[in-house]
PDB file of N, CA and C in Angstrom:
ATOM      1  N   MET A   1     130.050 -41.073 -14.539  1.00  0.00           N
ATOM      2  CA  MET A   1     128.956 -40.198 -14.894  1.00  0.00           C
ATOM      3  C   MET A   1     127.662 -40.622 -14.186  1.00  0.00           C
ATOM      4  N   ARG A   2     127.430 -41.915 -14.049  1.00  0.00           N
ATOM      5  CA  ARG A   2     126.219 -42.404 -13.383  1.00  0.00           C
ATOM      6  C   ARG A   2     126.162 -41.891 -11.939  1.00  0.00           C
ATOM      7  N   TYR A   3     127.304 -41.932 -11.231  1.00  0.00           N
ATOM      8  CA  TYR A   3     127.344 -41.454  -9.848  1.00  0.00           C
ATOM      9  C   TYR A   3     126.987 -39.972  -9.783  1.00  0.00           C
ATOM     10  N   LEU A   4     127.569 -39.190 -10.676  1.00  0.00           N
ATOM     11  CA  LEU A   4     127.322 -37.753 -10.682  1.00  0.00           C
ATOM     12  C   LEU A   4     125.849 -37.451 -10.946  1.00  0.00           C
ATOM     13  N   THR A   5     125.251 -38.141 -11.884  1.00  0.00           N
ATOM     14  CA  THR A   5     123.836 -37.944 -12.194  1.00  0.00           C
ATOM     15  C   THR A   5     122.965 -38.296 -10.994  1.00  0.00           C
ATOM     16  N   LYS A   6     123.262 -39.416 -10.362  1.00  0.00           N
ATOM     17  CA  LYS A   6     122.486 -39.825  -9.181  1.00  0.00           C
ATOM     18  C   LYS A   6     122.657 -38.813  -8.054  1.00  0.00           C
ATOM     19  N   TYR A   7     123.892 -38.346  -7.823  1.00  0.00           N
ATOM     20  CA  TYR A   7     124.186 -37.403  -6.750  1.00  0.00           C
ATOM     21  C   TYR A   7     123.446 -36.086  -6.964  1.00  0.00           C
ATOM     22  N   LEU A   8     123.460 -35.575  -8.180  1.00  0.00           N
ATOM     23  CA  LEU A   8     122.840 -34.284  -8.445  1.00  0.00           C
ATOM     24  C   LEU A   8     121.316 -34.347  -8.483  1.00  0.00           C
ATOM     25  N   SER A   9     120.759 -35.516  -8.782  1.00  0.00           N
ATOM     26  CA  SER A   9     119.304 -35.622  -8.864  1.00  0.00           C
ATOM     27  C   SER A   9     118.640 -35.988  -7.549  1.00  0.00           C
ATOM     28  N   SER A  10     119.408 -36.435  -6.564  1.00  0.00           N
ATOM     29  CA  SER A  10     118.810 -36.811  -5.277  1.00  0.00           C
ATOM     30  C   SER A  10     118.866 -35.644  -4.302  1.00  0.00           C
ATOM     31  N   PRO A  11     117.872 -35.518  -3.412  1.00  0.00           N
ATOM     32  CA  PRO A  11     117.876 -34.404  -2.450  1.00  0.00           C
ATOM     33  C   PRO A  11     118.990 -34.573  -1.424  1.00  0.00           C
ATOM     34  N   LEU A  12     119.428 -33.461  -0.898  1.00  0.00           N
ATOM     35  CA  LEU A  12     120.437 -33.502   0.154  1.00  0.00           C
ATOM     36  C   LEU A  12     119.877 -34.143   1.412  1.00  0.00           C
ATOM     37  N   ILE A  13     120.684 -34.904   2.093  1.00  0.00           N
ATOM     38  CA  ILE A  13     120.252 -35.482   3.364  1.00  0.00           C
ATOM     39  C   ILE A  13     119.873 -34.351   4.319  1.00  0.00           C
ATOM     40  N   PHE A  14     120.645 -33.283   4.298  1.00  0.00           N
ATOM     41  CA  PHE A  14     120.403 -32.130   5.150  1.00  0.00           C
ATOM     42  C   PHE A  14     118.977 -31.612   4.972  1.00  0.00           C
ATOM     43  N   LEU A  15     118.521 -31.508   3.737  1.00  0.00           N
ATOM     44  CA  LEU A  15     117.193 -30.976   3.459  1.00  0.00           C
ATOM     45  C   LEU A  15     116.090 -31.941   3.866  1.00  0.00           C
ATOM     46  N   SER A  16     116.366 -33.219   3.871  1.00  0.00           N
ATOM     47  CA  SER A  16     115.343 -34.193   4.239  1.00  0.00           C
ATOM     48  C   SER A  16     115.071 -34.203   5.737  1.00  0.00           C
ATOM     49  N   ARG A  17     115.857 -33.496   6.497  1.00  0.00           N
ATOM     50  CA  ARG A  17     115.683 -33.472   7.955  1.00  0.00           C
ATOM     51  C   ARG A  17     114.928 -32.251   8.461  1.00  0.00           C
ATOM     52  N   ILE A  18     114.318 -31.518   7.577  1.00  0.00           N
ATOM     53  CA  ILE A  18     113.518 -30.354   7.969  1.00  0.00           C
ATOM     54  C   ILE A  18     112.246 -30.843   8.656  1.00  0.00           C
ATOM     55  N   VAL A  19     111.954 -30.276   9.821  1.00  0.00           N
ATOM     56  CA  VAL A  19     110.738 -30.649  10.553  1.00  0.00           C
ATOM     57  C   VAL A  19     109.765 -29.490  10.698  1.00  0.00           C
ATOM     58  N   GLY A  20     110.184 -28.284  10.310  1.00  0.00           N
ATOM     59  CA  GLY A  20     109.276 -27.155  10.398  1.00  0.00           C
ATOM     60  C   GLY A  20     109.810 -25.929   9.680  1.00  0.00           C
ATOM     61  N   TYR A  21     108.869 -25.115   9.199  1.00  0.00           N
ATOM     62  CA  TYR A  21     109.204 -23.857   8.533  1.00  0.00           C
ATOM     63  C   TYR A  21     108.030 -22.910   8.736  1.00  0.00           C
ATOM     64  N   ASP A  22     108.301 -21.718   9.283  1.00  0.00           N
ATOM     65  CA  ASP A  22     107.219 -20.772   9.563  1.00  0.00           C
ATOM     66  C   ASP A  22     107.233 -19.559   8.633  1.00  0.00           C
ATOM     67  N   GLY A  23     108.011 -19.626   7.566  1.00  0.00           N
ATOM     68  CA  GLY A  23     108.119 -18.507   6.644  1.00  0.00           C
ATOM     69  C   GLY A  23     109.344 -17.650   6.900  1.00  0.00           C
ATOM     70  N   HIS A  24     109.935 -17.798   8.088  1.00  0.00           N
ATOM     71  CA  HIS A  24     111.122 -17.023   8.447  1.00  0.00           C
ATOM     72  C   HIS A  24     112.253 -17.907   8.963  1.00  0.00           C
ATOM     73  N   GLU A  25     111.901 -18.946   9.700  1.00  0.00           N
ATOM     74  CA  GLU A  25     112.898 -19.833  10.292  1.00  0.00           C
ATOM     75  C   GLU A  25     112.641 -21.284   9.885  1.00  0.00           C
ATOM     76  N   VAL A  26     113.730 -22.038   9.835  1.00  0.00           N
ATOM     77  CA  VAL A  26     113.664 -23.459   9.509  1.00  0.00           C
ATOM     78  C   VAL A  26     114.081 -24.241  10.745  1.00  0.00           C
ATOM     79  N   ARG A  27     113.301 -25.262  11.071  1.00  0.00           N
ATOM     80  CA  ARG A  27     113.635 -26.152  12.178  1.00  0.00           C
ATOM     81  C   ARG A  27     114.008 -27.499  11.585  1.00  0.00           C
ATOM     82  N   TYR A  28     115.146 -28.054  12.014  1.00  0.00           N
ATOM     83  CA  TYR A  28     115.614 -29.327  11.489  1.00  0.00           C
ATOM     84  C   TYR A  28     116.318 -30.109  12.596  1.00  0.00           C
ATOM     85  N   TYR A  29     116.625 -31.362  12.310  1.00  0.00           N
ATOM     86  CA  TYR A  29     117.331 -32.174  13.293  1.00  0.00           C
ATOM     87  C   TYR A  29     118.564 -32.802  12.668  1.00  0.00           C
ATOM     88  N   TYR A  30     119.463 -33.210  13.539  1.00  0.00           N
ATOM     89  CA  TYR A  30     120.633 -33.980  13.134  1.00  0.00           C
ATOM     90  C   TYR A  30     121.014 -34.874  14.301  1.00  0.00           C
ATOM     91  N   GLN A  31     121.820 -35.888  14.035  1.00  0.00           N
ATOM     92  CA  GLN A  31     122.211 -36.831  15.084  1.00  0.00           C
ATOM     93  C   GLN A  31     123.711 -36.745  15.300  1.00  0.00           C
ATOM     94  N   LEU A  32     124.107 -36.627  16.570  1.00  0.00           N
ATOM     95  CA  LEU A  32     125.520 -36.613  16.917  1.00  0.00           C
ATOM     96  C   LEU A  32     126.065 -38.035  16.783  1.00  0.00           C
ATOM     97  N   HIS A  33     127.164 -38.178  16.087  1.00  0.00           N
ATOM     98  CA  HIS A  33     127.694 -39.516  15.828  1.00  0.00           C
ATOM     99  C   HIS A  33     128.226 -40.203  17.085  1.00  0.00           C
ATOM    100  N   LYS A  34     128.929 -39.455  17.924  1.00  0.00           N
ATOM    101  CA  LYS A  34     129.532 -40.075  19.113  1.00  0.00           C
ATOM    102  C   LYS A  34     128.500 -40.537  20.126  1.00  0.00           C
ATOM    103  N   THR A  35     127.506 -39.708  20.407  1.00  0.00           N
ATOM    104  CA  THR A  35     126.541 -40.013  21.470  1.00  0.00           C
ATOM    105  C   THR A  35     125.211 -40.547  20.951  1.00  0.00           C
ATOM    106  N   LYS A  36     124.991 -40.439  19.645  1.00  0.00           N
ATOM    107  CA  LYS A  36     123.733 -40.861  19.010  1.00  0.00           C
ATOM    108  C   LYS A  36     122.538 -40.011  19.458  1.00  0.00           C
ATOM    109  N   LEU A  37     122.802 -38.858  20.066  1.00  0.00           N
ATOM    110  CA  LEU A  37     121.722 -37.962  20.483  1.00  0.00           C
ATOM    111  C   LEU A  37     121.147 -37.244  19.276  1.00  0.00           C
ATOM    112  N   LYS A  38     119.836 -37.117  19.236  1.00  0.00           N
ATOM    113  CA  LYS A  38     119.153 -36.376  18.175  1.00  0.00           C
ATOM    114  C   LYS A  38     119.036 -34.921  18.637  1.00  0.00           C
ATOM    115  N   MET A  39     119.603 -34.018  17.865  1.00  0.00           N
ATOM    116  CA  MET A  39     119.610 -32.602  18.206  1.00  0.00           C
ATOM    117  C   MET A  39     118.639 -31.854  17.307  1.00  0.00           C
ATOM    118  N   ASP A  40     117.949 -30.881  17.876  1.00  0.00           N
ATOM    119  CA  ASP A  40     116.991 -30.042  17.171  1.00  0.00           C
ATOM    120  C   ASP A  40     117.594 -28.645  17.057  1.00  0.00           C
ATOM    121  N   GLU A  41     117.499 -28.021  15.901  1.00  0.00           N
ATOM    122  CA  GLU A  41     118.047 -26.675  15.745  1.00  0.00           C
ATOM    123  C   GLU A  41     117.108 -25.837  14.887  1.00  0.00           C
ATOM    124  N   THR A  42     117.077 -24.543  15.171  1.00  0.00           N
ATOM    125  CA  THR A  42     116.281 -23.593  14.403  1.00  0.00           C
ATOM    126  C   THR A  42     117.213 -22.485  13.930  1.00  0.00           C
ATOM    127  N   MET A  43     117.069 -22.094  12.653  1.00  0.00           N
ATOM    128  CA  MET A  43     117.886 -20.987  12.140  1.00  0.00           C
ATOM    129  C   MET A  43     117.103 -20.204  11.097  1.00  0.00           C
ATOM    130  N   ASP A  44     117.575 -19.013  10.833  1.00  0.00           N
ATOM    131  CA  ASP A  44     116.982 -18.155   9.822  1.00  0.00           C
ATOM    132  C   ASP A  44     116.954 -18.896   8.483  1.00  0.00           C
ATOM    133  N   ALA A  45     115.866 -18.789   7.743  1.00  0.00           N
ATOM    134  CA  ALA A  45     115.692 -19.528   6.487  1.00  0.00           C
ATOM    135  C   ALA A  45     116.775 -19.185   5.469  1.00  0.00           C
ATOM    136  N   GLN A  46     117.164 -17.923   5.365  1.00  0.00           N
ATOM    137  CA  GLN A  46     118.193 -17.550   4.389  1.00  0.00           C
ATOM    138  C   GLN A  46     119.542 -18.157   4.750  1.00  0.00           C
ATOM    139  N   VAL A  47     119.866 -18.199   6.029  1.00  0.00           N
ATOM    140  CA  VAL A  47     121.112 -18.828   6.484  1.00  0.00           C
ATOM    141  C   VAL A  47     121.062 -20.325   6.190  1.00  0.00           C
ATOM    142  N   PHE A  48     119.915 -20.939   6.448  1.00  0.00           N
ATOM    143  CA  PHE A  48     119.742 -22.361   6.194  1.00  0.00           C
ATOM    144  C   PHE A  48     119.961 -22.684   4.713  1.00  0.00           C
ATOM    145  N   ILE A  49     119.375 -21.886   3.831  1.00  0.00           N
ATOM    146  CA  ILE A  49     119.522 -22.111   2.391  1.00  0.00           C
ATOM    147  C   ILE A  49     120.982 -21.966   1.982  1.00  0.00           C
ATOM    148  N   TRP A  50     121.655 -20.959   2.514  1.00  0.00           N
ATOM    149  CA  TRP A  50     123.069 -20.735   2.194  1.00  0.00           C
ATOM    150  C   TRP A  50     123.902 -21.934   2.641  1.00  0.00           C
ATOM    151  N   GLU A  51     123.690 -22.402   3.886  1.00  0.00           N
ATOM    152  CA  GLU A  51     124.463 -23.526   4.409  1.00  0.00           C
ATOM    153  C   GLU A  51     124.135 -24.822   3.675  1.00  0.00           C
ATOM    154  N   ALA A  52     122.881 -25.030   3.315  1.00  0.00           N
ATOM    155  CA  ALA A  52     122.506 -26.242   2.569  1.00  0.00           C
ATOM    156  C   ALA A  52     123.194 -26.247   1.216  1.00  0.00           C
ATOM    157  N   GLY A  53     123.290 -25.100   0.572  1.00  0.00           N
ATOM    158  CA  GLY A  53     123.968 -25.007  -0.711  1.00  0.00           C
ATOM    159  C   GLY A  53     125.456 -25.264  -0.597  1.00  0.00           C
ATOM    160  N   SER A  54     126.079 -24.761   0.467  1.00  0.00           N
ATOM    161  CA  SER A  54     127.506 -24.998   0.622  1.00  0.00           C
ATOM    162  C   SER A  54     127.813 -26.430   1.014  1.00  0.00           C
ATOM    163  N   GLU A  55     126.883 -27.107   1.687  1.00  0.00           N
ATOM    164  CA  GLU A  55     127.060 -28.536   2.012  1.00  0.00           C
ATOM    165  C   GLU A  55     127.094 -29.354   0.726  1.00  0.00           C
ATOM    166  N   GLN A  56     126.264 -29.000  -0.223  1.00  0.00           N
ATOM    167  CA  GLN A  56     126.167 -29.773  -1.456  1.00  0.00           C
ATOM    168  C   GLN A  56     127.479 -29.713  -2.253  1.00  0.00           C
ATOM    169  N   PHE A  57     128.156 -28.576  -2.229  1.00  0.00           N
ATOM    170  CA  PHE A  57     129.340 -28.410  -3.059  1.00  0.00           C
ATOM    171  C   PHE A  57     130.649 -28.508  -2.291  1.00  0.00           C
ATOM    172  N   SER A  58     130.608 -28.923  -1.039  1.00  0.00           N
ATOM    173  CA  SER A  58     131.860 -29.053  -0.283  1.00  0.00           C
ATOM    174  C   SER A  58     132.430 -30.440  -0.392  1.00  0.00           C
TER     175      SER A  58
END
């Protein structure tokens, strides 16, 4: 139960990588594991919210 409480109360790693939001699009970064390259991506805010939600429950 302690793990579940901690997991649900902490923010998603995905959400902590947001670097910009203009009201329509979200800009965020991620790092490729094999090459260690930092990648920047921009996507529609509604798509971002949908994907962030599915990451949490997958």
